[in-house]
Amino acid sequence: MTAGEQHVLLRTEGRAAHITLNRPRALNALTHAMVRRIDEALAAWESDPAVETVIITGAGGRGLCAGGDIRSIYEDARAGGTASFGFWRDEYRLNARIARYPKPYVAVMDGIVMGGGVGVSAHGSVRIVTERSRIAMPETGIGFAPDVGGTYLLALAPGELGTHLALTGTQVGADDALLCGLADHFVPSDDLPRLLAGLATQPVGDALRPYAGEPSPGELAGDRAWIDDCYGADTVEEIVARLRGHGAAAARATADTLAGRSPTALKVTLAAMRRARRLGSLERVLEQDYRSCCAALASHDLAEGIRAQVIDKDRSPLWKPATLAEVTGTEVARYFAPPAGEEFRLATAP
């Protein structure tokens, strides 16, 4: 078996086709071979009349997918390479395919779902969370900006909730994921086996009905007032100032969280969020993601952030520039310029 075949298991059961991400020791992090295998399977099942529903799950019981294989991205960045460009192009094409898929695409977002894991789930038409779900776009903590169309999704969240999640990388549970539009249904994890069995013989709505319920209350609804007030500012500096000056203890704690994130990534992420609201389509946002990722690969902060969080695990990244004030508008604009000779277009974009 190839690596893709080992790490993405495919099967059909009745009317349902199953994709199982199978790198449990790596929390099912996506490799390039995995992305290609998923895309090929979806292309084949799209025209297969025997397949009425597609389901994606993660092996190992800890989560659907913790993101992309950032160790390989780290090695690429350290070597000054461009191999990651091809991975991102294929990954973003897959994200767009999932969003436009003509058959029900059921994403079981149980456990950890982060970064690239959001890309293969939250663009689907039926997104299921459980009491174990922990969903996040944590990229600013590794000197990166949210990609895989994450800013497109978060820009659609009520008020400034999406801006808060994009800048901080905060993990959310089931109720907050539903509030932010990252998921559609809550199903207790104990009921997932029966739900999946039902999808083999029933339409999605009929199979879901006996198990869909209400999750425990989240936190974001209660924090909405200070989040909307603080994140409505035009600059990251002003957001931090509003957070520090706010009466809510949670707002001041959030300012401390942002102080540990890459200043460059924070400014690029805020710009990406504001631009995503104007771009209008997922495909246009994915094209923007490609530009920002290519720029990040050549930056200091991406390699340093991965080193600190994943490689050495000292949790003490040395960002360059080290402060928000040192990150210029010219530097931020570089993340939105097409990379030389590497422009990326999605043909399905309107």
mmCIF file of C-alpha atoms in Angstrom:
data_model
loop_
_atom_site.group_PDB
_atom_site.id
_atom_site.type_symbol
_atom_site.label_atom_id
_atom_site.label_comp_id
_atom_site.label_asym_id
_atom_site.label_seq_id
_atom_site.Cartn_x
_atom_site.Cartn_y
_atom_site.Cartn_z
ATOM 1 C CA MET A 1 0.000 0.000 0.000
ATOM 2 C CA THR A 2 1.109 3.539 -0.706
ATOM 3 C CA ALA A 3 1.295 6.097 2.095
ATOM 4 C CA GLY A 4 -1.928 7.672 0.852
ATOM 5 C CA GLU A 5 -3.698 4.312 0.894
ATOM 6 C CA GLN A 6 -2.464 3.563 4.417
ATOM 7 C CA HIS A 7 -3.397 6.961 5.783
ATOM 8 C CA VAL A 8 -6.778 7.370 4.064
ATOM 9 C CA LEU A 9 -9.026 4.322 4.283
ATOM 10 C CA LEU A 10 -11.915 4.123 1.819
ATOM 11 C CA ARG A 11 -14.943 1.855 1.935
ATOM 12 C CA THR A 12 -18.609 1.782 1.037
ATOM 13 C CA GLU A 13 -21.419 0.514 3.209
ATOM 14 C CA GLY A 14 -24.837 0.468 1.637
ATOM 15 C CA ARG A 15 -25.633 3.883 0.226
ATOM 16 C CA ALA A 16 -22.735 5.585 2.082
ATOM 17 C CA ALA A 17 -19.059 5.967 1.163
ATOM 18 C CA HIS A 18 -16.608 6.398 4.036
ATOM 19 C CA ILE A 19 -13.325 8.300 4.251
ATOM 20 C CA THR A 20 -11.316 7.521 7.387
ATOM 21 C CA LEU A 21 -8.215 9.593 8.094
ATOM 22 C CA ASN A 22 -5.777 7.051 9.496
ATOM 23 C CA ARG A 23 -2.719 8.655 11.070
ATOM 24 C CA PRO A 24 -3.855 8.429 14.702
ATOM 25 C CA ARG A 25 -0.392 8.903 16.201
ATOM 26 C CA ALA A 26 -0.199 12.244 14.360
ATOM 27 C CA LEU A 27 -3.832 13.116 15.174
ATOM 28 C CA ASN A 28 -4.587 12.343 11.515
ATOM 29 C CA ALA A 29 -2.588 15.313 10.238
ATOM 30 C CA LEU A 30 -2.894 15.663 6.473
ATOM 31 C CA THR A 31 -0.053 14.852 4.110
ATOM 32 C CA HIS A 32 0.013 15.693 0.420
ATOM 33 C CA ALA A 33 -0.652 12.043 -0.455
ATOM 34 C CA MET A 34 -3.708 12.032 1.824
ATOM 35 C CA VAL A 35 -5.113 15.159 0.188
ATOM 36 C CA ARG A 36 -4.739 13.630 -3.260
ATOM 37 C CA ARG A 37 -6.366 10.366 -2.226
ATOM 38 C CA ILE A 38 -9.376 12.122 -0.695
ATOM 39 C CA ASP A 39 -9.796 14.262 -3.794
ATOM 40 C CA GLU A 40 -9.598 11.269 -6.125
ATOM 41 C CA ALA A 41 -12.171 9.388 -4.061
ATOM 42 C CA LEU A 42 -14.592 12.311 -4.077
ATOM 43 C CA ALA A 43 -14.214 12.699 -7.829
ATOM 44 C CA ALA A 44 -15.017 9.007 -8.359
ATOM 45 C CA TRP A 45 -17.976 8.932 -5.975
ATOM 46 C CA GLU A 46 -19.494 12.066 -7.480
ATOM 47 C CA SER A 47 -20.485 10.104 -10.589
ATOM 48 C CA ASP A 48 -21.192 6.790 -8.832
ATOM 49 C CA PRO A 49 -24.976 6.286 -8.586
ATOM 50 C CA ALA A 50 -24.519 3.722 -5.802
ATOM 51 C CA VAL A 51 -23.049 6.380 -3.506
ATOM 52 C CA GLU A 52 -25.625 8.761 -2.073
ATOM 53 C CA THR A 53 -23.723 10.114 0.950
ATOM 54 C CA VAL A 54 -20.032 10.634 1.778
ATOM 55 C CA ILE A 55 -18.820 10.503 5.388
ATOM 56 C CA ILE A 56 -15.435 11.594 6.763
ATOM 57 C CA THR A 57 -14.178 10.459 10.173
ATOM 58 C CA GLY A 58 -10.860 10.184 11.976
ATOM 59 C CA ALA A 59 -9.204 7.053 13.353
ATOM 60 C CA GLY A 60 -7.866 6.715 16.876
ATOM 61 C CA GLY A 61 -10.619 8.264 18.946
ATOM 62 C CA ARG A 62 -8.798 11.549 19.635
ATOM 63 C CA GLY A 63 -10.021 13.670 16.784
ATOM 64 C CA LEU A 64 -10.869 14.043 13.129
ATOM 65 C CA CYS A 65 -7.709 15.905 12.111
ATOM 66 C CA ALA A 66 -5.246 18.220 13.862
ATOM 67 C CA GLY A 67 -4.291 20.043 10.652
ATOM 68 C CA GLY A 68 -1.665 19.763 7.971
ATOM 69 C CA ASP A 69 1.655 17.986 8.384
ATOM 70 C CA ILE A 70 3.508 21.025 9.692
ATOM 71 C CA ARG A 71 6.727 19.127 10.290
ATOM 72 C CA SER A 72 7.137 18.777 6.529
ATOM 73 C CA ILE A 73 6.285 22.471 6.105
ATOM 74 C CA TYR A 74 8.923 23.278 8.735
ATOM 75 C CA GLU A 75 11.580 21.336 6.845
ATOM 76 C CA ASP A 76 10.573 23.055 3.618
ATOM 77 C CA ALA A 77 10.758 26.493 5.242
ATOM 78 C CA ARG A 78 14.130 25.749 6.810
ATOM 79 C CA ALA A 79 15.522 24.638 3.457
ATOM 80 C CA GLY A 80 14.168 27.686 1.642
ATOM 81 C CA GLY A 81 12.095 25.376 -0.537
ATOM 82 C CA THR A 82 8.757 25.581 -2.314
ATOM 83 C CA ALA A 83 7.480 21.997 -2.027
ATOM 84 C CA SER A 84 4.654 23.196 0.233
ATOM 85 C CA PHE A 85 3.228 25.255 -2.632
ATOM 86 C CA GLY A 86 2.007 22.095 -4.376
ATOM 87 C CA PHE A 87 0.498 20.759 -1.161
ATOM 88 C CA TRP A 88 -1.449 23.973 -0.601
ATOM 89 C CA ARG A 89 -2.696 24.116 -4.188
ATOM 90 C CA ASP A 90 -4.089 20.587 -3.979
ATOM 91 C CA GLU A 91 -5.429 21.096 -0.461
ATOM 92 C CA TYR A 92 -7.321 24.227 -1.418
ATOM 93 C CA ARG A 93 -8.758 22.581 -4.529
ATOM 94 C CA LEU A 94 -10.005 19.833 -2.219
ATOM 95 C CA ASN A 95 -11.542 22.377 0.157
ATOM 96 C CA ALA A 96 -13.393 23.972 -2.761
ATOM 97 C CA ARG A 97 -14.564 20.569 -4.022
ATOM 98 C CA ILE A 98 -15.964 19.715 -0.589
ATOM 99 C CA ALA A 99 -17.848 23.008 -0.416
ATOM 100 C CA ARG A 100 -19.456 22.439 -3.833
ATOM 101 C CA TYR A 101 -19.944 18.683 -3.537
ATOM 102 C CA PRO A 102 -23.284 17.681 -5.086
ATOM 103 C CA LYS A 103 -23.978 14.877 -2.589
ATOM 104 C CA PRO A 104 -24.346 15.117 1.190
ATOM 105 C CA TYR A 105 -20.874 15.346 2.713
ATOM 106 C CA VAL A 106 -21.093 14.382 6.372
ATOM 107 C CA ALA A 107 -18.143 15.506 8.490
ATOM 108 C CA VAL A 108 -17.946 13.917 11.945
ATOM 109 C CA MET A 109 -16.070 16.630 13.858
ATOM 110 C CA ASP A 110 -15.529 14.559 16.995
ATOM 111 C CA GLY A 111 -12.511 15.428 19.159
ATOM 112 C CA ILE A 112 -9.715 17.640 17.833
ATOM 113 C CA VAL A 113 -10.454 19.483 14.575
ATOM 114 C CA MET A 114 -7.903 22.165 13.767
ATOM 115 C CA GLY A 115 -6.416 23.968 10.788
ATOM 116 C CA GLY A 116 -6.504 21.651 7.792
ATOM 117 C CA GLY A 117 -8.977 19.494 9.698
ATOM 118 C CA VAL A 118 -11.419 22.392 9.535
ATOM 119 C CA GLY A 119 -10.775 22.550 5.789
ATOM 120 C CA VAL A 120 -11.886 18.948 5.198
ATOM 121 C CA SER A 121 -14.919 19.234 7.474
ATOM 122 C CA ALA A 122 -16.410 22.693 8.000
ATOM 123 C CA HIS A 123 -16.896 23.312 4.267
ATOM 124 C CA GLY A 124 -19.124 20.237 4.098
ATOM 125 C CA SER A 125 -22.897 20.267 3.847
ATOM 126 C CA VAL A 126 -23.557 18.275 7.057
ATOM 127 C CA ARG A 127 -21.200 19.031 9.953
ATOM 128 C CA ILE A 128 -21.647 17.102 13.178
ATOM 129 C CA VAL A 129 -20.076 18.015 16.521
ATOM 130 C CA THR A 130 -20.071 16.128 19.820
ATOM 131 C CA GLU A 131 -19.390 16.953 23.446
ATOM 132 C CA ARG A 132 -15.749 16.074 22.730
ATOM 133 C CA SER A 133 -15.292 18.492 19.817
ATOM 134 C CA ARG A 134 -12.499 21.050 20.091
ATOM 135 C CA ILE A 135 -12.359 23.180 16.955
ATOM 136 C CA ALA A 136 -9.786 25.874 16.233
ATOM 137 C CA MET A 137 -7.731 27.754 13.693
ATOM 138 C CA PRO A 138 -4.574 28.133 15.832
ATOM 139 C CA GLU A 139 -2.209 29.405 13.143
ATOM 140 C CA THR A 140 -1.151 32.736 14.703
ATOM 141 C CA GLY A 141 0.575 30.729 17.434
ATOM 142 C CA ILE A 142 3.010 29.321 14.854
ATOM 143 C CA GLY A 143 3.591 32.521 12.893
ATOM 144 C CA PHE A 144 0.966 31.693 10.280
ATOM 145 C CA ALA A 145 -2.450 33.019 9.284
ATOM 146 C CA PRO A 146 -5.578 30.835 9.090
ATOM 147 C CA ASP A 147 -5.813 29.140 5.697
ATOM 148 C CA VAL A 148 -7.996 26.389 4.088
ATOM 149 C CA GLY A 149 -10.744 29.003 3.736
ATOM 150 C CA GLY A 150 -10.882 29.453 7.497
ATOM 151 C CA THR A 151 -11.208 33.217 7.224
ATOM 152 C CA TYR A 152 -14.127 32.751 4.819
ATOM 153 C CA LEU A 153 -15.947 30.671 7.445
ATOM 154 C CA LEU A 154 -15.017 32.892 10.375
ATOM 155 C CA ALA A 155 -15.987 36.066 8.520
ATOM 156 C CA LEU A 156 -19.544 34.689 8.387
ATOM 157 C CA ALA A 157 -19.734 34.245 12.175
ATOM 158 C CA PRO A 158 -21.953 36.683 14.108
ATOM 159 C CA GLY A 159 -20.409 40.048 14.914
ATOM 160 C CA GLU A 160 -16.702 39.834 15.605
ATOM 161 C CA LEU A 161 -16.679 36.301 16.995
ATOM 162 C CA GLY A 162 -14.774 35.066 13.957
ATOM 163 C CA THR A 163 -12.134 37.778 14.306
ATOM 164 C CA HIS A 164 -11.628 36.745 17.929
ATOM 165 C CA LEU A 165 -11.187 33.084 16.996
ATOM 166 C CA ALA A 166 -8.884 33.867 14.065
ATOM 167 C CA LEU A 167 -6.530 36.094 16.041
ATOM 168 C CA THR A 168 -6.393 34.084 19.255
ATOM 169 C CA GLY A 169 -6.691 30.541 17.887
ATOM 170 C CA THR A 170 -9.106 29.773 20.730
ATOM 171 C CA GLN A 171 -10.576 26.271 20.755
ATOM 172 C CA VAL A 172 -14.372 26.083 20.787
ATOM 173 C CA GLY A 173 -16.702 23.285 21.766
ATOM 174 C CA ALA A 174 -19.945 22.134 20.205
ATOM 175 C CA ASP A 175 -22.265 24.983 21.216
ATOM 176 C CA ASP A 176 -19.835 27.705 20.171
ATOM 177 C CA ALA A 177 -19.119 25.918 16.879
ATOM 178 C CA LEU A 178 -22.844 25.893 16.146
ATOM 179 C CA LEU A 179 -23.134 29.575 17.098
ATOM 180 C CA CYS A 180 -20.274 30.531 14.775
ATOM 181 C CA GLY A 181 -21.599 28.505 11.850
ATOM 182 C CA LEU A 182 -18.760 25.994 11.878
ATOM 183 C CA ALA A 183 -21.143 23.088 12.492
ATOM 184 C CA ASP A 184 -24.786 22.166 11.921
ATOM 185 C CA HIS A 185 -25.776 19.413 14.346
ATOM 186 C CA PHE A 186 -24.874 18.121 17.802
ATOM 187 C CA VAL A 187 -24.847 14.361 18.338
ATOM 188 C CA PRO A 188 -23.566 12.722 21.565
ATOM 189 C CA SER A 189 -20.399 10.759 20.807
ATOM 190 C CA ASP A 190 -21.952 7.542 22.148
ATOM 191 C CA ASP A 191 -24.586 7.763 19.405
ATOM 192 C CA LEU A 192 -22.144 8.112 16.523
ATOM 193 C CA PRO A 193 -21.890 4.360 15.756
ATOM 194 C CA ARG A 194 -25.672 4.078 15.428
ATOM 195 C CA LEU A 195 -25.844 7.240 13.326
ATOM 196 C CA LEU A 196 -23.154 5.973 10.955
ATOM 197 C CA ALA A 197 -24.910 2.622 10.664
ATOM 198 C CA GLY A 198 -28.147 4.426 9.819
ATOM 199 C CA LEU A 199 -26.502 6.385 7.021
ATOM 200 C CA ALA A 200 -25.897 3.118 5.187
ATOM 201 C CA THR A 201 -29.628 2.705 4.595
ATOM 202 C CA GLN A 202 -31.283 6.091 5.174
ATOM 203 C CA PRO A 203 -31.105 9.650 3.863
ATOM 204 C CA VAL A 204 -29.047 11.938 6.088
ATOM 205 C CA GLY A 205 -32.017 13.755 7.617
ATOM 206 C CA ASP A 206 -33.766 10.528 8.605
ATOM 207 C CA ALA A 207 -30.602 9.014 10.045
ATOM 208 C CA LEU A 208 -29.810 12.154 12.064
ATOM 209 C CA ARG A 209 -33.257 12.754 13.537
ATOM 210 C CA PRO A 210 -33.138 10.254 16.424
ATOM 211 C CA TYR A 211 -29.739 11.429 17.651
ATOM 212 C CA ALA A 212 -29.498 15.192 17.093
ATOM 213 C CA GLY A 213 -29.766 17.158 20.316
ATOM 214 C CA GLU A 214 -28.644 20.248 22.196
ATOM 215 C CA PRO A 215 -25.084 20.637 23.515
ATOM 216 C CA SER A 216 -24.062 22.091 26.837
ATOM 217 C CA PRO A 217 -23.923 25.915 26.769
ATOM 218 C CA GLY A 218 -20.742 27.454 25.393
ATOM 219 C CA GLU A 219 -18.944 30.662 26.304
ATOM 220 C CA LEU A 220 -19.009 32.925 23.272
ATOM 221 C CA ALA A 221 -22.633 34.046 23.517
ATOM 222 C CA GLY A 222 -21.945 35.458 26.973
ATOM 223 C CA ASP A 223 -18.734 37.128 25.774
ATOM 224 C CA ARG A 224 -20.292 38.635 22.663
ATOM 225 C CA ALA A 225 -20.555 42.189 24.066
ATOM 226 C CA TRP A 226 -16.860 42.676 24.826
ATOM 227 C CA ILE A 227 -15.760 40.723 21.756
ATOM 228 C CA ASP A 228 -17.809 42.871 19.384
ATOM 229 C CA ASP A 229 -16.678 46.067 21.092
ATOM 230 C CA CYS A 230 -12.971 45.263 21.173
ATOM 231 C CA TYR A 231 -12.560 43.513 17.833
ATOM 232 C CA GLY A 232 -14.481 46.158 15.941
ATOM 233 C CA ALA A 233 -11.294 48.254 15.870
ATOM 234 C CA ASP A 234 -9.403 48.793 12.629
ATOM 235 C CA THR A 235 -5.941 47.720 13.803
ATOM 236 C CA VAL A 236 -4.495 44.985 15.988
ATOM 237 C CA GLU A 237 -2.907 47.649 18.190
ATOM 238 C CA GLU A 238 -6.310 49.201 18.864
ATOM 239 C CA ILE A 239 -7.886 45.789 19.479
ATOM 240 C CA VAL A 240 -5.253 45.017 22.112
ATOM 241 C CA ALA A 241 -5.698 48.456 23.703
ATOM 242 C CA ARG A 242 -9.464 47.964 23.926
ATOM 243 C CA LEU A 243 -9.022 44.491 25.404
ATOM 244 C CA ARG A 244 -6.601 45.754 28.051
ATOM 245 C CA GLY A 245 -8.865 48.634 28.940
ATOM 246 C CA HIS A 246 -12.081 46.644 29.107
ATOM 247 C CA GLY A 247 -13.823 45.881 32.377
ATOM 248 C CA ALA A 248 -14.292 42.198 31.569
ATOM 249 C CA ALA A 249 -11.563 39.989 33.009
ATOM 250 C CA ALA A 250 -11.844 37.693 29.986
ATOM 251 C CA ALA A 251 -11.024 40.617 27.682
ATOM 252 C CA ARG A 252 -7.861 41.446 29.606
ATOM 253 C CA ALA A 253 -6.839 37.777 29.581
ATOM 254 C CA THR A 254 -7.321 37.720 25.827
ATOM 255 C CA ALA A 255 -4.922 40.653 25.467
ATOM 256 C CA ASP A 256 -2.318 38.518 27.238
ATOM 257 C CA THR A 257 -3.032 35.677 24.799
ATOM 258 C CA LEU A 258 -2.467 37.950 21.809
ATOM 259 C CA ALA A 259 0.813 39.145 23.321
ATOM 260 C CA GLY A 260 2.204 35.642 22.773
ATOM 261 C CA ARG A 261 1.185 35.392 19.131
ATOM 262 C CA SER A 262 3.310 36.384 16.155
ATOM 263 C CA PRO A 263 2.854 40.149 15.612
ATOM 264 C CA THR A 264 3.179 39.697 11.858
ATOM 265 C CA ALA A 265 0.688 36.831 11.805
ATOM 266 C CA LEU A 266 -1.789 38.886 13.833
ATOM 267 C CA LYS A 267 -1.678 41.775 11.388
ATOM 268 C CA VAL A 268 -1.857 39.513 8.353
ATOM 269 C CA THR A 269 -4.782 37.611 9.889
ATOM 270 C CA LEU A 270 -6.781 40.750 10.647
ATOM 271 C CA ALA A 271 -6.217 41.977 7.088
ATOM 272 C CA ALA A 272 -7.220 38.565 5.723
ATOM 273 C CA MET A 273 -10.418 38.568 7.779
ATOM 274 C CA ARG A 274 -11.440 42.016 6.603
ATOM 275 C CA ARG A 275 -10.606 41.147 2.993
ATOM 276 C CA ALA A 276 -12.503 37.830 3.196
ATOM 277 C CA ARG A 277 -15.712 39.726 3.926
ATOM 278 C CA ARG A 278 -15.294 41.635 0.677
ATOM 279 C CA LEU A 279 -14.066 38.799 -1.554
ATOM 280 C CA GLY A 280 -17.439 37.090 -1.521
ATOM 281 C CA SER A 281 -16.609 33.521 -2.497
ATOM 282 C CA LEU A 282 -14.700 30.685 -0.885
ATOM 283 C CA GLU A 283 -12.612 30.253 -4.024
ATOM 284 C CA ARG A 284 -11.400 33.856 -3.940
ATOM 285 C CA VAL A 285 -10.493 33.474 -0.259
ATOM 286 C CA LEU A 286 -8.596 30.256 -0.972
ATOM 287 C CA GLU A 287 -6.611 32.103 -3.623
ATOM 288 C CA GLN A 288 -5.817 34.719 -0.997
ATOM 289 C CA ASP A 289 -4.793 31.960 1.426
ATOM 290 C CA TYR A 290 -2.358 30.624 -1.127
ATOM 291 C CA ARG A 291 -0.636 33.984 -1.458
ATOM 292 C CA SER A 292 -0.318 34.469 2.287
ATOM 293 C CA CYS A 293 0.966 30.927 2.837
ATOM 294 C CA CYS A 294 3.622 31.246 0.149
ATOM 295 C CA ALA A 295 4.804 34.491 1.742
ATOM 296 C CA ALA A 296 4.804 32.902 5.190
ATOM 297 C CA LEU A 297 6.958 30.002 4.005
ATOM 298 C CA ALA A 298 9.781 32.465 3.326
ATOM 299 C CA SER A 299 9.279 34.328 6.592
ATOM 300 C CA HIS A 300 11.162 33.968 9.857
ATOM 301 C CA ASP A 301 8.095 33.499 12.026
ATOM 302 C CA LEU A 302 6.618 30.353 10.473
ATOM 303 C CA ALA A 303 9.712 28.203 10.946
ATOM 304 C CA GLU A 304 10.315 29.728 14.377
ATOM 305 C CA GLY A 305 6.737 29.178 15.489
ATOM 306 C CA ILE A 306 6.718 25.527 14.430
ATOM 307 C CA ARG A 307 10.114 25.042 16.082
ATOM 308 C CA ALA A 308 8.870 26.433 19.390
ATOM 309 C CA GLN A 309 5.502 24.681 19.431
ATOM 310 C CA VAL A 310 6.169 21.356 17.694
ATOM 311 C CA ILE A 311 9.863 20.615 17.206
ATOM 312 C CA ASP A 312 11.622 21.780 20.394
ATOM 313 C CA LYS A 313 8.375 22.398 22.318
ATOM 314 C CA ASP A 314 9.941 25.137 24.430
ATOM 315 C CA ARG A 315 6.858 27.317 23.814
ATOM 316 C CA SER A 316 9.136 30.370 23.601
ATOM 317 C CA PRO A 317 9.158 31.619 20.016
ATOM 318 C CA LEU A 318 11.368 34.600 19.190
ATOM 319 C CA TRP A 319 9.243 36.537 16.737
ATOM 320 C CA LYS A 320 10.825 38.915 14.212
ATOM 321 C CA PRO A 321 9.633 41.644 14.253
ATOM 322 C CA ALA A 322 8.978 41.260 17.967
ATOM 323 C CA THR A 323 6.307 43.953 18.352
ATOM 324 C CA LEU A 324 3.196 45.050 16.526
ATOM 325 C CA ALA A 325 4.618 48.527 16.030
ATOM 326 C CA GLU A 326 7.514 47.106 14.011
ATOM 327 C CA VAL A 327 5.254 45.302 11.512
ATOM 328 C CA THR A 328 4.779 47.741 8.651
ATOM 329 C CA GLY A 329 1.923 48.014 6.216
ATOM 330 C CA THR A 330 4.361 47.214 3.417
ATOM 331 C CA GLU A 331 5.275 43.933 5.115
ATOM 332 C CA VAL A 332 1.600 42.977 5.554
ATOM 333 C CA ALA A 333 0.845 43.819 1.923
ATOM 334 C CA ARG A 334 3.566 41.376 0.842
ATOM 335 C CA TYR A 335 1.377 38.512 2.093
ATOM 336 C CA PHE A 336 -1.375 39.409 -0.360
ATOM 337 C CA ALA A 337 0.780 39.803 -3.459
ATOM 338 C CA PRO A 338 0.912 36.917 -5.956
ATOM 339 C CA PRO A 339 4.110 34.887 -5.547
ATOM 340 C CA ALA A 340 6.459 35.195 -8.518
ATOM 341 C CA GLY A 341 5.507 32.614 -11.125
ATOM 342 C CA GLU A 342 3.208 30.784 -8.709
ATOM 343 C CA GLU A 343 -0.211 32.428 -9.058
ATOM 344 C CA PHE A 344 -3.071 30.129 -8.134
ATOM 345 C CA ARG A 345 -6.577 30.211 -9.608
ATOM 346 C CA LEU A 346 -9.598 28.065 -8.913
ATOM 347 C CA ALA A 347 -11.449 27.583 -12.184
ATOM 348 C CA THR A 348 -14.805 27.126 -10.466
ATOM 349 C CA ALA A 349 -14.729 30.600 -8.940
ATOM 350 C CA PRO A 350 -17.419 32.923 -10.266
#
